[in-house]
PDB file of C-alpha atoms in Angstrom:
ATOM      1  CA  MET A  27     152.296 165.144  46.539  1.00  0.00           C
ATOM      2  CA  LYS A  28     149.127 164.522  48.482  1.00  0.00           C
ATOM      3  CA  VAL A  29     146.454 161.854  48.303  1.00  0.00           C
ATOM      4  CA  GLU A  30     142.987 162.013  49.767  1.00  0.00           C
ATOM      5  CA  GLY A  31     142.335 159.649  52.643  1.00  0.00           C
ATOM      6  CA  LEU A  32     139.469 157.269  53.292  1.00  0.00           C
ATOM      7  CA  GLN A  33     137.334 158.526  56.103  1.00  0.00           C
ATOM      8  CA  GLU A  34     134.157 157.901  58.053  1.00  0.00           C
ATOM      9  CA  ASP A  35     132.761 161.350  58.721  1.00  0.00           C
ATOM     10  CA  GLY A  36     131.033 162.586  61.802  1.00  0.00           C
ATOM     11  CA  GLY A  37     130.420 160.985  65.139  1.00  0.00           C
ATOM     12  CA  SER A  38     127.876 160.991  67.919  1.00  0.00           C
ATOM     13  CA  GLY A  39     128.064 161.432  71.638  1.00  0.00           C
ATOM     14  CA  SER A  40     128.652 157.704  72.040  1.00  0.00           C
ATOM     15  CA  VAL A  41     132.347 158.532  72.084  1.00  0.00           C
ATOM     16  CA  SER A  42     131.693 160.444  75.238  1.00  0.00           C
ATOM     17  CA  SER A  43     134.450 159.574  77.654  1.00  0.00           C
ATOM     18  CA  VAL A  44     137.900 159.631  76.153  1.00  0.00           C
ATOM     19  CA  ASP A  45     140.247 159.419  79.139  1.00  0.00           C
ATOM     20  CA  GLN A  46     141.368 162.732  80.575  1.00  0.00           C
ATOM     21  CA  SER A  47     144.931 161.466  80.167  1.00  0.00           C
ATOM     22  CA  ALA A  48     144.340 161.618  76.440  1.00  0.00           C
ATOM     23  CA  THR A  49     144.329 165.390  76.558  1.00  0.00           C
ATOM     24  CA  GLY A  50     147.714 165.728  78.255  1.00  0.00           C
ATOM     25  CA  ALA A  51     150.810 167.080  76.578  1.00  0.00           C
ATOM     26  CA  GLY A  52     153.855 165.173  75.477  1.00  0.00           C
ATOM     27  CA  GLY A  53     152.253 162.749  73.056  1.00  0.00           C
ATOM     28  CA  SER A  54     151.187 160.420  75.840  1.00  0.00           C
ATOM     29  CA  MET A  55     149.157 157.276  75.358  1.00  0.00           C
ATOM     30  CA  CYS A  56     146.264 155.764  77.211  1.00  0.00           C
ATOM     31  CA  SER A  57     147.649 153.847  80.154  1.00  0.00           C
ATOM     32  CA  PRO A  58     147.998 150.095  79.590  1.00  0.00           C
ATOM     33  CA  GLY A  59     145.042 149.406  81.857  1.00  0.00           C
ATOM     34  CA  SER A  60     142.737 151.787  80.026  1.00  0.00           C
ATOM     35  CA  ALA A  61     143.977 151.320  76.460  1.00  0.00           C
ATOM     36  CA  GLU A  62     141.333 148.782  75.566  1.00  0.00           C
ATOM     37  CA  ARG A  63     138.575 150.901  77.077  1.00  0.00           C
ATOM     38  CA  CYS A  64     139.873 154.005  75.309  1.00  0.00           C
ATOM     39  CA  MET A  65     139.907 152.214  71.986  1.00  0.00           C
ATOM     40  CA  SER A  66     136.459 150.798  72.597  1.00  0.00           C
ATOM     41  CA  ARG A  67     135.055 154.243  73.219  1.00  0.00           C
ATOM     42  CA  LEU A  68     136.638 155.658  70.100  1.00  0.00           C
ATOM     43  CA  LEU A  69     135.306 152.950  67.832  1.00  0.00           C
ATOM     44  CA  SER A  70     131.925 152.344  69.484  1.00  0.00           C
ATOM     45  CA  ALA A  71     130.060 154.657  67.108  1.00  0.00           C
ATOM     46  CA  VAL A  72     128.224 152.572  64.529  1.00  0.00           C
ATOM     47  CA  GLU A  73     127.615 153.793  60.990  1.00  0.00           C
ATOM     48  CA  SER A  74     124.129 155.152  61.684  1.00  0.00           C
ATOM     49  CA  GLU A  75     125.397 157.104  64.677  1.00  0.00           C
ATOM     50  CA  LEU A  76     128.284 158.489  62.664  1.00  0.00           C
ATOM     51  CA  GLN A  77     125.867 159.756  60.037  1.00  0.00           C
ATOM     52  CA  ALA A  78     123.589 161.253  62.691  1.00  0.00           C
ATOM     53  CA  GLY A  79     126.534 162.943  64.352  1.00  0.00           C
ATOM     54  CA  ARG A  80     127.632 164.389  61.057  1.00  0.00           C
ATOM     55  CA  GLU A  81     124.249 166.020  60.570  1.00  0.00           C
ATOM     56  CA  LYS A  82     124.301 167.430  64.116  1.00  0.00           C
ATOM     57  CA  GLY A  83     127.959 168.499  64.036  1.00  0.00           C
ATOM     58  CA  ASP A  84     129.427 171.757  62.894  1.00  0.00           C
ATOM     59  CA  PRO A  85     128.520 172.399  59.231  1.00  0.00           C
ATOM     60  CA  THR A  86     132.139 173.126  58.350  1.00  0.00           C
ATOM     61  CA  GLU A  87     133.101 169.547  59.245  1.00  0.00           C
ATOM     62  CA  ARG A  88     130.976 168.259  56.363  1.00  0.00           C
ATOM     63  CA  GLU A  89     133.791 169.491  54.133  1.00  0.00           C
ATOM     64  CA  LEU A  90     136.478 167.798  56.212  1.00  0.00           C
ATOM     65  CA  ARG A  91     139.406 166.638  54.131  1.00  0.00           C
ATOM     66  CA  VAL A  92     142.500 164.776  55.283  1.00  0.00           C
ATOM     67  CA  THR A  93     145.367 164.199  52.845  1.00  0.00           C
ATOM     68  CA  LEU A  94     148.528 162.150  53.197  1.00  0.00           C
ATOM     69  CA  GLU A  95     151.808 164.009  52.824  1.00  0.00           C
ATOM     70  CA  ASP A  96     154.726 162.383  50.953  1.00  0.00           C
ATOM     71  CA  ALA A  97     152.300 159.949  49.321  1.00  0.00           C
ATOM     72  CA  GLU A  98     154.718 159.156  46.473  1.00  0.00           C
ATOM     73  CA  LEU A  99     157.415 158.162  48.950  1.00  0.00           C
ATOM     74  CA  TRP A 100     154.970 155.930  50.819  1.00  0.00           C
ATOM     75  CA  ARG A 101     154.036 154.268  47.519  1.00  0.00           C
ATOM     76  CA  LYS A 102     157.680 153.443  46.817  1.00  0.00           C
ATOM     77  CA  PHE A 103     157.776 151.459  50.055  1.00  0.00           C
ATOM     78  CA  GLN A 104     154.305 149.987  49.555  1.00  0.00           C
ATOM     79  CA  HIS A 105     155.309 148.632  46.144  1.00  0.00           C
ATOM     80  CA  ILE A 106     157.814 146.245  47.747  1.00  0.00           C
ATOM     81  CA  THR A 107     155.931 145.812  51.070  1.00  0.00           C
ATOM     82  CA  ASN A 108     157.054 148.285  53.678  1.00  0.00           C
ATOM     83  CA  GLU A 109     158.722 147.196  56.923  1.00  0.00           C
ATOM     84  CA  MET A 110     158.991 149.029  60.244  1.00  0.00           C
ATOM     85  CA  ILE A 111     161.458 148.109  62.966  1.00  0.00           C
ATOM     86  CA  VAL A 112     160.119 147.336  66.454  1.00  0.00           C
ATOM     87  CA  THR A 113     162.516 147.190  69.404  1.00  0.00           C
ATOM     88  CA  LYS A 114     162.266 146.900  73.181  1.00  0.00           C
ATOM     89  CA  ASN A 115     163.202 150.560  73.550  1.00  0.00           C
ATOM     90  CA  GLY A 116     161.006 151.690  70.672  1.00  0.00           C
ATOM     91  CA  ARG A 117     161.924 152.811  67.149  1.00  0.00           C
ATOM     92  CA  ARG A 118     160.537 155.774  65.233  1.00  0.00           C
ATOM     93  CA  MET A 119     158.794 155.301  61.922  1.00  0.00           C
ATOM     94  CA  PHE A 120     160.143 156.103  58.480  1.00  0.00           C
ATOM     95  CA  PRO A 121     158.549 157.388  56.380  1.00  0.00           C
ATOM     96  CA  VAL A 122     157.013 159.676  58.976  1.00  0.00           C
ATOM     97  CA  LEU A 123     153.230 159.804  58.961  1.00  0.00           C
ATOM     98  CA  LYS A 124     152.144 163.364  58.139  1.00  0.00           C
ATOM     99  CA  VAL A 125     148.719 164.645  57.123  1.00  0.00           C
ATOM    100  CA  SER A 126     147.210 167.946  56.036  1.00  0.00           C
ATOM    101  CA  VAL A 127     143.735 168.770  57.298  1.00  0.00           C
ATOM    102  CA  SER A 128     141.062 171.202  56.132  1.00  0.00           C
ATOM    103  CA  GLY A 129     137.396 171.662  56.944  1.00  0.00           C
ATOM    104  CA  LEU A 130     137.588 171.742  60.750  1.00  0.00           C
ATOM    105  CA  ASP A 131     135.853 174.457  62.747  1.00  0.00           C
ATOM    106  CA  PRO A 132     138.713 176.902  63.458  1.00  0.00           C
ATOM    107  CA  SER A 133     137.363 177.786  66.911  1.00  0.00           C
ATOM    108  CA  SER A 134     136.502 174.256  68.115  1.00  0.00           C
ATOM    109  CA  MET A 135     138.919 172.068  70.049  1.00  0.00           C
ATOM    110  CA  TYR A 136     140.143 168.759  68.622  1.00  0.00           C
ATOM    111  CA  SER A 137     142.447 165.934  69.629  1.00  0.00           C
ATOM    112  CA  PHE A 138     144.320 163.827  67.073  1.00  0.00           C
ATOM    113  CA  LEU A 139     144.857 160.180  68.021  1.00  0.00           C
ATOM    114  CA  LEU A 140     146.764 157.500  66.136  1.00  0.00           C
ATOM    115  CA  ASP A 141     146.038 153.793  66.313  1.00  0.00           C
ATOM    116  CA  PHE A 142     147.581 150.819  64.492  1.00  0.00           C
ATOM    117  CA  VAL A 143     145.037 148.249  63.332  1.00  0.00           C
ATOM    118  CA  PRO A 144     145.814 144.802  61.850  1.00  0.00           C
ATOM    119  CA  ALA A 145     145.706 145.009  58.061  1.00  0.00           C
ATOM    120  CA  ASP A 146     144.833 141.313  57.721  1.00  0.00           C
ATOM    121  CA  SER A 147     144.504 138.104  59.708  1.00  0.00           C
ATOM    122  CA  CYS A 148     147.879 136.613  58.725  1.00  0.00           C
ATOM    123  CA  ARG A 149     151.286 136.139  60.229  1.00  0.00           C
ATOM    124  CA  TRP A 150     153.972 136.757  57.590  1.00  0.00           C
ATOM    125  CA  LYS A 151     157.455 135.484  56.792  1.00  0.00           C
ATOM    126  CA  PHE A 152     160.042 136.509  54.228  1.00  0.00           C
ATOM    127  CA  VAL A 153     160.970 133.564  51.973  1.00  0.00           C
ATOM    128  CA  ASN A 154     163.014 133.575  48.777  1.00  0.00           C
ATOM    129  CA  GLY A 155     162.833 137.316  48.414  1.00  0.00           C
ATOM    130  CA  GLU A 156     159.121 137.786  49.053  1.00  0.00           C
ATOM    131  CA  TRP A 157     156.599 137.992  51.865  1.00  0.00           C
ATOM    132  CA  VAL A 158     154.246 135.020  52.194  1.00  0.00           C
ATOM    133  CA  ALA A 159     151.455 134.260  54.644  1.00  0.00           C
ATOM    134  CA  ALA A 160     152.598 131.850  57.368  1.00  0.00           C
ATOM    135  CA  GLY A 161     149.594 131.097  59.485  1.00  0.00           C
ATOM    136  CA  ARG A 162     147.026 132.922  61.553  1.00  0.00           C
ATOM    137  CA  ALA A 163     147.847 136.246  63.168  1.00  0.00           C
ATOM    138  CA  GLU A 164     147.882 136.605  66.936  1.00  0.00           C
ATOM    139  CA  SER A 165     144.655 138.167  68.101  1.00  0.00           C
ATOM    140  CA  ARG A 166     144.544 141.053  70.513  1.00  0.00           C
ATOM    141  CA  SER A 167     143.133 138.743  73.146  1.00  0.00           C
ATOM    142  CA  GLU A 168     146.059 136.299  73.051  1.00  0.00           C
ATOM    143  CA  GLY A 169     148.040 137.792  75.888  1.00  0.00           C
ATOM    144  CA  ARG A 170     149.434 140.832  74.051  1.00  0.00           C
ATOM    145  CA  GLY A 171     146.400 143.109  74.225  1.00  0.00           C
ATOM    146  CA  HIS A 172     145.869 146.297  72.287  1.00  0.00           C
ATOM    147  CA  GLY A 173     149.035 148.138  71.333  1.00  0.00           C
ATOM    148  CA  GLY A 174     147.817 151.476  72.656  1.00  0.00           C
ATOM    149  CA  ILE A 175     146.738 154.787  71.210  1.00  0.00           C
ATOM    150  CA  TYR A 176     149.134 157.647  70.541  1.00  0.00           C
ATOM    151  CA  ILE A 177     147.796 161.109  71.329  1.00  0.00           C
ATOM    152  CA  HIS A 178     149.456 163.856  69.335  1.00  0.00           C
ATOM    153  CA  PRO A 179     151.395 166.130  71.724  1.00  0.00           C
ATOM    154  CA  ASP A 180     149.543 169.218  70.447  1.00  0.00           C
ATOM    155  CA  SER A 181     146.203 167.756  71.599  1.00  0.00           C
ATOM    156  CA  PRO A 182     143.811 169.250  72.402  1.00  0.00           C
ATOM    157  CA  ASN A 183     143.991 172.314  70.185  1.00  0.00           C
ATOM    158  CA  PHE A 184     141.896 174.604  68.039  1.00  0.00           C
ATOM    159  CA  GLY A 185     140.913 173.582  64.532  1.00  0.00           C
ATOM    160  CA  ALA A 186     142.854 176.596  63.273  1.00  0.00           C
ATOM    161  CA  HIS A 187     146.028 175.133  64.769  1.00  0.00           C
ATOM    162  CA  TRP A 188     145.594 171.741  63.088  1.00  0.00           C
ATOM    163  CA  MET A 189     144.892 173.324  59.704  1.00  0.00           C
ATOM    164  CA  LYS A 190     147.744 175.826  59.575  1.00  0.00           C
ATOM    165  CA  ALA A 191     150.436 173.240  58.781  1.00  0.00           C
ATOM    166  CA  ALA A 192     150.915 169.505  58.203  1.00  0.00           C
ATOM    167  CA  VAL A 193     150.326 167.395  61.311  1.00  0.00           C
ATOM    168  CA  SER A 194     153.369 165.183  61.870  1.00  0.00           C
ATOM    169  CA  PHE A 195     153.503 162.007  63.959  1.00  0.00           C
ATOM    170  CA  ASN A 196     157.300 161.967  63.961  1.00  0.00           C
ATOM    171  CA  LYS A 197     157.560 161.102  67.665  1.00  0.00           C
ATOM    172  CA  VAL A 198     155.645 157.835  67.486  1.00  0.00           C
ATOM    173  CA  LYS A 199     157.770 154.889  68.640  1.00  0.00           C
ATOM    174  CA  LEU A 200     157.043 151.241  67.874  1.00  0.00           C
ATOM    175  CA  THR A 201     157.978 148.503  70.330  1.00  0.00           C
ATOM    176  CA  ASN A 202     157.539 144.744  70.701  1.00  0.00           C
ATOM    177  CA  LYS A 203     157.513 144.962  74.480  1.00  0.00           C
ATOM    178  CA  VAL A 204     154.287 144.780  76.482  1.00  0.00           C
ATOM    179  CA  ASN A 205     153.778 147.907  78.592  1.00  0.00           C
ATOM    180  CA  GLY A 206     156.524 149.624  76.654  1.00  0.00           C
ATOM    181  CA  GLY A 207     156.346 152.870  78.611  1.00  0.00           C
ATOM    182  CA  GLY A 208     154.160 155.046  76.402  1.00  0.00           C
ATOM    183  CA  GLN A 209     154.987 153.417  73.077  1.00  0.00           C
ATOM    184  CA  ILE A 210     152.918 151.515  70.523  1.00  0.00           C
ATOM    185  CA  MET A 211     153.272 147.761  71.022  1.00  0.00           C
ATOM    186  CA  LEU A 212     153.073 145.672  67.827  1.00  0.00           C
ATOM    187  CA  ASN A 213     153.554 141.991  67.091  1.00  0.00           C
ATOM    188  CA  SER A 214     156.530 141.212  64.896  1.00  0.00           C
ATOM    189  CA  LEU A 215     155.786 139.725  61.449  1.00  0.00           C
ATOM    190  CA  HIS A 216     152.240 141.126  61.490  1.00  0.00           C
ATOM    191  CA  LYS A 217     150.905 143.696  59.034  1.00  0.00           C
ATOM    192  CA  TYR A 218     149.429 146.958  60.308  1.00  0.00           C
ATOM    193  CA  GLU A 219     147.717 150.059  58.984  1.00  0.00           C
ATOM    194  CA  PRO A 220     147.888 153.370  60.877  1.00  0.00           C
ATOM    195  CA  GLN A 221     144.485 154.914  61.538  1.00  0.00           C
ATOM    196  CA  LEU A 222     143.915 158.523  62.490  1.00  0.00           C
ATOM    197  CA  HIS A 223     141.040 159.497  64.799  1.00  0.00           C
ATOM    198  CA  ILE A 224     139.935 163.123  65.001  1.00  0.00           C
ATOM    199  CA  VAL A 225     137.912 163.824  68.131  1.00  0.00           C
ATOM    200  CA  CYS A 226     136.121 167.074  68.902  1.00  0.00           C
ATOM    201  CA  VAL A 227     136.576 167.661  72.621  1.00  0.00           C
ATOM    202  CA  GLY A 228     134.478 169.729  74.989  1.00  0.00           C
ATOM    203  CA  SER A 229     131.424 169.148  77.124  1.00  0.00           C
ATOM    204  CA  ARG A 230     130.642 166.164  74.880  1.00  0.00           C
ATOM    205  CA  HIS A 231     133.437 164.379  73.070  1.00  0.00           C
ATOM    206  CA  ARG A 232     132.506 163.610  69.490  1.00  0.00           C
ATOM    207  CA  LEU A 233     134.301 161.379  67.002  1.00  0.00           C
ATOM    208  CA  VAL A 234     134.587 163.506  63.879  1.00  0.00           C
ATOM    209  CA  SER A 235     136.417 161.116  61.562  1.00  0.00           C
ATOM    210  CA  ASN A 236     138.480 157.964  61.151  1.00  0.00           C
ATOM    211  CA  VAL A 237     141.072 158.170  58.381  1.00  0.00           C
ATOM    212  CA  SER A 238     143.448 155.547  57.011  1.00  0.00           C
ATOM    213  CA  PHE A 239     145.701 155.236  53.968  1.00  0.00           C
ATOM    214  CA  LYS A 240     146.530 151.939  52.242  1.00  0.00           C
ATOM    215  CA  GLU A 241     149.936 153.345  51.285  1.00  0.00           C
ATOM    216  CA  THR A 242     151.019 153.382  54.922  1.00  0.00           C
ATOM    217  CA  GLN A 243     150.600 149.663  55.594  1.00  0.00           C
ATOM    218  CA  PHE A 244     153.715 147.878  56.841  1.00  0.00           C
ATOM    219  CA  ILE A 245     154.950 144.651  58.402  1.00  0.00           C
ATOM    220  CA  ALA A 246     156.502 144.963  61.858  1.00  0.00           C
ATOM    221  CA  VAL A 247     159.980 143.372  62.017  1.00  0.00           C
ATOM    222  CA  THR A 248     162.874 143.223  64.452  1.00  0.00           C
ATOM    223  CA  ALA A 249     165.345 143.524  61.545  1.00  0.00           C
ATOM    224  CA  TYR A 250     164.782 144.446  57.915  1.00  0.00           C
ATOM    225  CA  GLN A 251     164.169 141.377  55.787  1.00  0.00           C
ATOM    226  CA  ASN A 252     164.114 142.829  52.280  1.00  0.00           C
ATOM    227  CA  GLU A 253     167.372 144.424  51.109  1.00  0.00           C
ATOM    228  CA  GLU A 254     165.390 146.734  48.829  1.00  0.00           C
ATOM    229  CA  ILE A 255     163.626 148.186  51.860  1.00  0.00           C
ATOM    230  CA  THR A 256     166.976 148.744  53.548  1.00  0.00           C
ATOM    231  CA  ALA A 257     168.242 150.560  50.461  1.00  0.00           C
ATOM    232  CA  LEU A 258     165.157 152.785  50.318  1.00  0.00           C
ATOM    233  CA  LYS A 259     165.405 153.645  54.010  1.00  0.00           C
ATOM    234  CA  ILE A 260     169.041 154.655  53.577  1.00  0.00           C
ATOM    235  CA  LYS A 261     168.313 156.621  50.403  1.00  0.00           C
ATOM    236  CA  TYR A 262     165.438 158.706  51.760  1.00  0.00           C
ATOM    237  CA  ASN A 263     166.015 158.808  55.515  1.00  0.00           C
ATOM    238  CA  PRO A 264     168.692 161.411  56.378  1.00  0.00           C
ATOM    239  CA  PHE A 265     169.264 159.829  59.796  1.00  0.00           C
ATOM    240  CA  ALA A 266     169.881 156.407  58.247  1.00  0.00           C
ATOM    241  CA  LYS A 267     172.291 157.922  55.713  1.00  0.00           C
ATOM    242  CA  ALA A 268     174.275 159.616  58.487  1.00  0.00           C
ATOM    243  CA  PHE A 269     174.499 156.275  60.299  1.00  0.00           C
ATOM    244  CA  LEU A 270     175.688 154.574  57.109  1.00  0.00           C
ATOM    245  CA  ASP A 271     178.334 157.248  56.490  1.00  0.00           C
ATOM    246  CA  ALA A 272     179.644 156.794  60.035  1.00  0.00           C
ATOM    247  CA  LYS A 273     179.711 153.024  59.590  1.00  0.00           C
ATOM    248  CA  GLU A 274     181.590 153.320  56.283  1.00  0.00           C
ATOM    249  CA  SER A 275     184.034 155.711  57.901  1.00  0.00           C
ATOM    250  CA  ARG A 276     184.772 153.223  60.704  1.00  0.00           C
ATOM    251  CA  GLU A 277     185.195 150.387  58.206  1.00  0.00           C
ATOM    252  CA  LEU A 278     187.532 152.540  56.126  1.00  0.00           C
ATOM    253  CA  LYS A 279     189.698 153.311  59.144  1.00  0.00           C
ATOM    254  CA  LEU A 280     189.918 149.613  59.967  1.00  0.00           C
ATOM    255  CA  ASP A 281     190.833 148.868  56.353  1.00  0.00           C
ATOM    256  CA  TRP A 282     193.459 151.621  56.413  1.00  0.00           C
ATOM    257  CA  THR A 283     195.148 150.292  59.552  1.00  0.00           C
ATOM    258  CA  SER A 284     195.167 146.734  58.211  1.00  0.00           C
ATOM    259  CA  ARG A 285     197.029 147.574  54.993  1.00  0.00           C
ATOM    260  CA  ALA A 286     200.646 146.425  54.870  1.00  0.00           C
ATOM    261  CA  PRO A 287     203.199 149.024  53.611  1.00  0.00           C
ATOM    262  CA  VAL A 288     204.648 148.297  50.213  1.00  0.00           C
ATOM    263  CA  HIS A 289     207.904 150.241  50.558  1.00  0.00           C
ATOM    264  CA  VAL A 290     209.445 150.672  53.969  1.00  0.00           C
ATOM    265  CA  VAL A 291     212.010 153.366  54.633  1.00  0.00           C
ATOM    266  CA  GLY A 292     213.283 153.637  58.169  1.00  0.00           C
ATOM    267  CA  GLY A 293     210.422 151.601  59.576  1.00  0.00           C
ATOM    268  CA  GLY A 294     207.577 153.458  57.823  1.00  0.00           C
ATOM    269  CA  LEU A 295     206.059 154.528  54.534  1.00  0.00           C
ATOM    270  CA  LYS A 296     207.639 157.247  52.462  1.00  0.00           C
ATOM    271  CA  ARG A 297     205.917 160.611  52.915  1.00  0.00           C
ATOM    272  CA  GLU A 298     204.559 160.677  49.351  1.00  0.00           C
ATOM    273  CA  GLN A 299     203.128 157.150  49.719  1.00  0.00           C
ATOM    274  CA  LYS A 300     201.342 158.133  52.933  1.00  0.00           C
ATOM    275  CA  CYS A 301     199.801 161.100  51.160  1.00  0.00           C
ATOM    276  CA  ALA A 302     198.725 158.978  48.221  1.00  0.00           C
ATOM    277  CA  LEU A 303     197.009 156.427  50.453  1.00  0.00           C
ATOM    278  CA  THR A 304     195.300 159.147  52.485  1.00  0.00           C
ATOM    279  CA  SER A 305     194.037 160.810  49.316  1.00  0.00           C
ATOM    280  CA  ALA A 306     192.739 157.490  47.991  1.00  0.00           C
ATOM    281  CA  ASN A 307     190.903 156.836  51.231  1.00  0.00           C
ATOM    282  CA  LEU A 308     189.270 160.275  51.223  1.00  0.00           C
ATOM    283  CA  THR A 309     188.167 159.736  47.632  1.00  0.00           C
ATOM    284  CA  SER A 310     186.694 156.370  48.582  1.00  0.00           C
ATOM    285  CA  LEU A 311     184.864 157.913  51.556  1.00  0.00           C
ATOM    286  CA  SER A 312     183.345 160.749  49.540  1.00  0.00           C
ATOM    287  CA  ALA A 313     182.154 158.302  46.896  1.00  0.00           C
TER     288      ALA A 313
END
């Protein structure tokens, strides 16, 4: 199921100098030293300029539409306050942010950039089964700086390319380490909302749209706090389920080796008892 996103259409030439590194392959980010400048350029267009840019831009972009994929799944997590793990080495997001796009000029070149903006001004903590505000959030100027901007690895590319299939940000990694080597740095126990920037690139870079979805908000954590979130991640994330199955298998083997034989014949279990225990274990594993 899809849901239409909130967007600010159009953009003027004020977004005129997105770093050349932003157009490289591999899903790179603005370098730590230029991240703040890059973000400033992207968001410098005021509302009047955005409207003016929309009128001057390609007519097809007036029908631009960005929709969130897997919206129902995102809502399941949003209902109980979603959490995303941040680690020093970086952790990928689940659910994965994916969008479908229509209304771009098929022959124009665009870059897709992803930013994570604070969803509120609070620091959060999990108490008695619920998230509660626990003071003021750390500002971007308090030593941590901006977390960086992720440039989709297919950028830049023709509008036709972006519209032919859902655009997936499955390679984004979240970290709590400053200068995390090309990853998005977030503060733990802070709430964020992913924001997509579509930039038309060429002789003059032009911000086409900013898009965000309330369903994708989450609190950054170093370990899941809510057991319901853990259960949902395991239920819907195939990678998490594989990890759980492996963990259960290891625990089952440990349990198997720790069981004391009931009937000993010649220093070991009877053959039929061994088979019965093995069968029981396999049944337990498959359940």
